[in-house]
Structures are given as structure tokens and as C-alpha cells.
Amino acid sequence: MPGRNVLIVYAHQEPKSMNGSLKDIVVDVMSKQGCNVVVSDLYTMKFNAAATRNDITGDLCNPQHFSYGIETKEAFKKGCLCEDILEEQRKVHDADLVILQFPLYWFSFPAIMKGWIDRVFVQGFAFDFPGCYETGLLKGKKALLSFTTGGTEEMFSKEGASGDIRYLLWPIQHGIMHFCGFQVLSPQISYAPEYVSEVKRKEMLMNWAQRLENIWEEPPIDCTPPWYFQ
Ligand SMILES: Cc1cc2nc3c(=O)[nH]c(=O)nc-3n(C[C@H](O)[C@H](O)[C@H](O)COP(=O)(O)OP(=O)(O)OC[C@H]3O[C@@H](n4cnc5c(N)ncnc54)[C@H](O)[C@@H]3O)c2cc1C
């Protein structure tokens, strides 16, 4: 879709990794579609993952009892968040599609990506009360998790040792992305790239490239408990 904006939030240390290749494919395919593709390469940026009082410039509302949620909400309203947060918020604001690209770490995403969420998706910008789930402040945007695993697809089945992969998507897809109003697209899961053949890896990359060709036409998933737990 020419003119659409895509933000890739990318968390891998090694450009030659499978995650690096999956990210490069998005840049390549979606740029060819005429999309504007922006990458937040968190390790290269040395993105600060720690949510601290340094995230607020100027005076705190209550310096005697620091509350990160209250202070960042007020700082957002006053335009007093620090520059690296504001820069990422501008990218999210402009994006029609946000892709999180990461290796699965402990059934979740790497800490640097969690820190990006903690610091960028502040109240008043990404959500509010009211202003969550269907009325989340980032509604109208699409989000997609693309990730790799160490475990095989079989391990991440209902009967497998790790349980259904969908169980662990609930906190991220539902608790973060859907909570903030995103329409969540099906995840792109590349299972066990370290343990499969070169041919299989190429196939995974090709499948991703093919999917991206029609990504704008994809309907979102039904982000309710049955999708995850039935
Ligand atoms: C702290 C930590 C916690 C973890 N927790 C979990 C967990 O809870 N559950 C779980 O399942 N796993 C877990 N893992 C494993 C982790 O998810 C995998 O190691 C990771 O997903 C593999 O992806 P990668 O991009 O790092 O692979 P890489 O090792 O970088 O890549 C795999 C292979 O793909 C090759 N490759 C790259 N690009 C191409 C290309 N274009 N064409 C062909 N081949 C290519 C590479 O050369 C390499 O041989 C954890 C790992 C760590 C470090």
C-alpha cells in the first residue's frame, strides 16, 4: 500500500541472525510496496529499558513519593517526557502497522523490548481510562508479532512440553497491543531456526515475504480468550 507507514521494533543483537533476516525482509518487501518503513533497532540504539524518574524532564508532581505511571502521564500532557521516548512515540503515532520482531526469551520478548513498551506506551498516549481495548488510544493501527523460538512447533502444541504457543501470546497481544487499541494480526512464528535445515529456514523467510505481499488485506484475529485458550 503506497504511502502507508510501517514501524518495525527490532530486538536482536546480530544483524546476520534469523531475526535480522526476518526484519530485512519486511524492509525490502514493504519498501517495494511503496510503504515508508522505519526501524527501531533497539540494541543498536542502546535503547534504555529502565523506567526511571529521568524519563521526566522538569518538576515532578510528587517528588516525595515517585509514581512512574502518574508522573509519565502528567509529563506526556505537559510535553515533559525525555527525548528518546518522544521520538519513539512519534514513530508509533505515524505508523499504520507496528511489527515487533524478536527472539522468544523466557516465553516473552527480550527485556529491551519490554522496556520500550514500558517507557513508550504511557497513559495518555497509548491508553487511558476510558480509552483501552476497543477504545485504546492507538486504535486504527495494526500490530503483528514476528518472532523466533528455540523450541519446535511440536513442543509449543497443546500436548507439547511448553504448551500451546497461544497461551504465551495472551499477555503481549491482548494485555499490551489490544489493550492499547491495536488490531492484532496473526503472529508470524518461525520455530527453532537454529535446529532446522538451511532449506527450511529459507522456506520460513519466503513464507514471511509472501505473507507481507497481502498483509494490508488481512483481517485481525478475534483477540478474545477463546482464540488463546480453547
Ligand atoms: C535469554 C534467552 C531466553 C530464551 N528463552 C526461550 C524460551 O522461553 N523458549 C524458547 O523456545 N526459546 C528460548 N530461547 C531461544 C531463542 O528464542 C532462540 O535462540 C532464538 O529465537 C533463535 O533466533 P535467532 O534469530 O537468535 O537465531 P540465529 O541463531 O541467529 O539464527 C538461526 C540460524 O539461521 C541462520 N540464518 C540467518 N539468516 C538466514 C537466512 N537469510 N537464510 C538462511 N539462514 C539464515 C543463521 O545463520 C543461524 O544458523 C531463549 C534464548 C535466550 C538467549
Coordinates of C-alpha atoms and ligand atoms in Angstrom, one line a residue:
M1 CA 0.0 0.0 0.0
P2 CA 1.9 3.1 -1.2
G3 CA 2.1 5.8 1.4
R4 CA 1.4 3.5 4.4
N5 CA 3.8 3.7 7.3
V6 CA 5.4 0.6 8.9
L7 CA 7.3 0.7 12.2
I8 CA 9.5 -2.4 13.0
V9 CA 10.6 -2.6 16.6
Y10 CA 13.5 -4.9 16.3
A11 CA 15.3 -6.6 19.2
H12 CA 18.3 -8.7 18.2
Q13 CA 22.0 -8.1 18.7
E14 CA 23.2 -9.8 15.5
P15 CA 22.3 -8.5 12.0
K16 CA 23.1 -11.9 10.5
S17 CA 20.6 -13.7 12.8
M18 CA 17.3 -15.2 11.6
N19 CA 15.6 -12.2 13.3
G20 CA 17.8 -9.9 11.3
S21 CA 16.8 -11.6 8.1
L22 CA 13.1 -11.5 9.0
K23 CA 13.4 -7.8 9.7
D24 CA 15.3 -7.2 6.4
I25 CA 12.5 -8.9 4.5
V26 CA 9.9 -6.5 5.9
V27 CA 12.1 -3.5 4.9
D28 CA 12.6 -5.0 1.4
V29 CA 9.0 -6.1 0.7
M30 CA 7.2 -3.2 2.2
S31 CA 9.5 -0.6 0.7
K32 CA 8.9 -2.1 -2.7
Q33 CA 5.1 -1.7 -2.0
G34 CA 5.8 2.0 -1.6
C35 CA 5.4 2.0 2.2
N36 CA 7.6 4.1 4.4
V37 CA 9.4 1.7 6.7
V38 CA 11.1 2.8 9.9
V39 CA 13.2 0.5 12.1
S40 CA 13.8 1.0 15.8
D41 CA 16.8 -1.2 16.2
L42 CA 16.8 -1.3 19.9
Y43 CA 20.2 -2.8 20.6
T44 CA 22.0 -0.6 18.1
M45 CA 20.2 2.4 19.5
K46 CA 21.2 1.2 23.0
F47 CA 17.6 1.8 23.9
N48 CA 17.3 2.5 27.6
A49 CA 15.0 -0.1 29.0
A50 CA 14.7 1.2 32.6
A51 CA 11.6 3.2 33.5
T52 CA 13.0 5.8 35.9
R53 CA 12.4 9.4 37.1
N54 CA 14.9 10.5 34.5
D55 CA 12.2 9.9 31.9
I56 CA 10.5 13.1 33.1
T57 CA 12.1 16.5 32.4
G58 CA 11.3 19.3 34.7
D59 CA 9.4 19.2 38.0
L60 CA 7.7 16.1 39.3
C61 CA 4.1 16.2 40.5
N62 CA 5.0 14.4 43.8
P63 CA 8.8 14.2 44.4
Q64 CA 8.1 12.8 47.9
H65 CA 6.5 9.6 46.5
F66 CA 7.5 8.8 43.0
S67 CA 4.9 7.0 40.8
Y68 CA 6.1 6.3 37.3
G69 CA 2.6 5.9 35.9
I70 CA 1.3 9.2 37.3
E71 CA 4.4 11.2 36.5
T72 CA 4.7 10.0 32.9
K73 CA 1.0 10.6 32.3
E74 CA 1.4 14.2 33.5
A75 CA 4.7 14.7 31.7
F76 CA 3.1 13.5 28.5
K77 CA 0.3 16.1 28.8
K78 CA 2.9 18.8 29.5
G79 CA 5.3 17.7 26.8
C80 CA 7.9 16.9 29.5
L81 CA 8.9 13.3 28.6
C82 CA 12.5 12.8 27.7
E83 CA 13.5 12.9 24.0
D84 CA 14.1 9.2 23.3
I85 CA 10.5 8.4 24.5
L86 CA 9.1 11.3 22.4
E87 CA 11.0 10.1 19.3
E88 CA 9.6 6.6 19.7
Q89 CA 6.1 8.0 20.3
R90 CA 6.3 10.0 17.1
K91 CA 7.2 6.8 15.2
V92 CA 4.2 4.9 16.7
H93 CA 1.9 7.9 16.1
D94 CA 2.8 7.9 12.4
A95 CA 2.7 4.1 12.0
D96 CA -0.2 2.2 10.3
L97 CA 1.4 -1.1 11.2
V98 CA 3.7 -1.9 14.0
I99 CA 5.7 -5.1 13.8
L100 CA 7.6 -6.4 16.8
Q101 CA 10.5 -8.6 15.7
F102 CA 12.2 -10.6 18.4
P103 CA 13.5 -14.0 19.6
L104 CA 11.4 -15.6 22.3
Y105 CA 13.1 -15.0 25.7
W106 CA 11.6 -16.9 28.6
F107 CA 8.2 -17.2 27.0
S108 CA 8.2 -13.5 26.3
F109 CA 10.2 -10.8 24.5
P110 CA 13.7 -9.6 25.4
A111 CA 13.9 -7.1 28.3
I112 CA 15.0 -4.3 26.0
M113 CA 11.6 -4.6 24.1
K114 CA 9.7 -4.8 27.3
G115 CA 11.5 -1.6 28.4
W116 CA 10.4 0.0 25.1
I117 CA 6.8 -0.8 25.8
D118 CA 7.1 0.3 29.5
R119 CA 8.5 3.7 28.5
V120 CA 6.8 4.5 25.2
F121 CA 3.2 3.3 25.8
V122 CA 2.5 5.8 28.6
Q123 CA -1.0 6.7 29.8
G124 CA -2.5 9.5 27.8
F125 CA -0.5 8.4 24.7
A126 CA -1.3 4.7 24.2
F127 CA -4.3 4.2 26.6
D128 CA -6.4 6.0 29.2
F129 CA -9.4 5.4 31.4
P130 CA -11.6 5.4 29.5
G131 CA -9.5 4.6 26.4
C132 CA -8.5 1.0 26.5
Y133 CA -9.1 -2.2 24.4
E134 CA -11.7 -1.2 21.7
T135 CA -11.2 2.5 22.5
G136 CA -7.5 2.2 23.1
L137 CA -5.7 5.4 22.0
L138 CA -3.8 3.6 19.3
K139 CA -7.0 2.3 17.6
G140 CA -6.9 2.2 13.8
K141 CA -3.4 0.9 13.8
K142 CA -2.4 -2.7 13.2
A143 CA 0.1 -4.7 15.2
L144 CA 1.9 -8.0 14.5
L145 CA 4.3 -10.1 16.5
S146 CA 7.0 -11.8 14.4
F147 CA 9.3 -14.0 16.5
T148 CA 11.6 -17.0 16.5
T149 CA 11.7 -19.7 19.1
G150 CA 14.3 -22.2 20.4
G151 CA 11.6 -24.8 20.9
T152 CA 10.0 -26.7 18.0
E153 CA 6.4 -26.3 16.8
E154 CA 5.6 -29.7 18.4
M155 CA 6.9 -28.5 21.8
F156 CA 4.6 -25.5 21.5
S157 CA 1.5 -27.5 20.8
K158 CA -1.3 -28.2 23.4
E159 CA 0.1 -31.6 24.1
G160 CA 3.8 -30.5 23.9
A161 CA 6.1 -29.8 26.8
S162 CA 5.8 -26.0 26.5
G163 CA 2.0 -25.9 25.9
D164 CA 0.2 -24.1 23.2
I165 CA 2.1 -21.1 21.9
R166 CA -1.1 -19.1 22.0
Y167 CA -1.1 -19.2 25.9
L168 CA 2.0 -17.1 26.0
L169 CA 0.7 -14.6 23.4
W170 CA -2.1 -13.5 25.7
P171 CA 0.0 -11.0 27.8
I172 CA 1.6 -9.4 24.8
Q173 CA -1.1 -9.5 22.1
H174 CA -4.0 -9.0 24.4
G175 CA -2.6 -7.3 27.5
I176 CA -0.4 -4.8 25.6
M177 CA -1.4 -4.4 21.9
H178 CA -5.1 -5.0 22.1
F179 CA -5.3 -3.1 25.4
C180 CA -3.9 0.0 23.6
G181 CA -6.4 -0.4 20.8
F182 CA -4.4 -2.1 18.1
Q183 CA -6.0 -4.5 15.7
V184 CA -3.8 -7.6 16.2
L185 CA -2.9 -9.6 13.1
S186 CA -1.9 -13.3 13.4
P187 CA 1.6 -13.8 14.7
Q188 CA 4.4 -14.9 12.4
I189 CA 6.2 -17.6 14.2
S190 CA 9.5 -19.0 12.9
Y191 CA 10.1 -22.2 15.0
A192 CA 13.5 -23.3 16.0
P193 CA 15.6 -21.7 13.2
E194 CA 18.8 -22.9 14.9
Y195 CA 17.8 -26.6 14.6
V196 CA 16.2 -26.8 11.2
S197 CA 17.9 -27.1 7.8
E198 CA 19.0 -24.2 5.7
V199 CA 16.3 -25.2 3.2
K200 CA 13.6 -24.9 5.9
R201 CA 15.0 -21.6 7.1
K202 CA 14.8 -20.2 3.5
E203 CA 11.2 -21.6 3.3
M204 CA 10.3 -19.7 6.5
L205 CA 11.7 -16.5 5.1
M206 CA 9.9 -17.0 1.8
N207 CA 6.6 -17.6 3.6
W208 CA 7.0 -14.4 5.5
A209 CA 7.8 -12.4 2.3
Q210 CA 4.8 -13.9 0.6
R211 CA 2.5 -13.1 3.6
L212 CA 3.7 -9.5 3.6
E213 CA 2.5 -9.0 0.0
N214 CA -1.1 -9.1 1.2
I215 CA -0.7 -8.1 4.8
W216 CA -2.9 -5.0 4.4
E217 CA -5.9 -7.1 3.4
E218 CA -5.6 -9.5 6.4
P219 CA -8.4 -9.3 9.0
P220 CA -7.3 -9.0 12.6
I221 CA -7.6 -12.0 14.9
D222 CA -10.5 -12.2 17.3
C223 CA -8.5 -11.1 20.3
T224 CA -10.7 -12.7 23.0
P225 CA -9.9 -15.6 25.4
P226 CA -11.2 -18.4 23.1
W227 CA -8.5 -17.5 20.5
Y228 CA -5.9 -18.2 23.1
F229 CA -7.3 -20.8 25.4
Q230 CA -9.7 -23.1 23.5
Ligands
LIG1 C1 17.7 -15.4 27.4 C2 17.1 -16.4 26.5 C3 15.9 -16.9 26.7 C4 15.3 -17.8 25.9 N1 14.0 -18.3 26.2 C5 13.4 -19.1 25.3 C6 12.1 -19.7 25.6 O1 11.5 -19.3 26.6 N2 11.5 -20.5 24.7 C7 12.2 -20.9 23.6 O2 11.6 -21.6 22.8 N3 13.4 -20.4 23.2 C8 14.0 -19.5 24.1 N4 15.3 -19.1 23.8 C9 15.9 -19.4 22.5 C10 15.7 -18.3 21.5 O3 14.3 -18.0 21.3 C11 16.3 -18.7 20.1 O4 17.6 -18.9 20.3 C12 16.1 -17.7 19.1 O5 14.7 -17.5 18.8 C13 16.7 -18.1 17.7 O6 16.6 -17.0 16.8 P1 17.9 -16.2 16.3 O7 17.5 -15.1 15.4 O8 18.7 -15.7 17.5 O9 18.6 -17.4 15.6 P2 20.1 -17.4 15.0 O10 20.9 -18.4 15.7 O11 20.6 -16.0 14.8 O12 19.8 -18.0 13.5 C14 19.5 -19.3 13.3 C15 20.1 -19.8 12.1 O13 19.5 -19.0 11.0 C16 20.6 -18.7 10.1 N5 20.1 -17.6 9.2 C17 20.0 -16.3 9.4 N6 19.6 -15.6 8.4 C18 19.4 -16.6 7.4 C19 19.0 -16.5 6.0 N7 18.7 -15.3 5.4 N8 18.9 -17.6 5.4 C20 19.2 -18.8 5.9 N9 19.6 -19.0 7.2 C21 19.7 -17.8 7.9 C22 21.7 -18.3 11.0 O14 22.9 -18.3 10.3 C23 21.7 -19.4 12.0 O15 22.3 -20.5 11.6 C24 15.9 -18.2 24.7 C25 17.2 -17.7 24.4 C26 17.8 -16.8 25.3 C27 19.1 -16.3 25.0

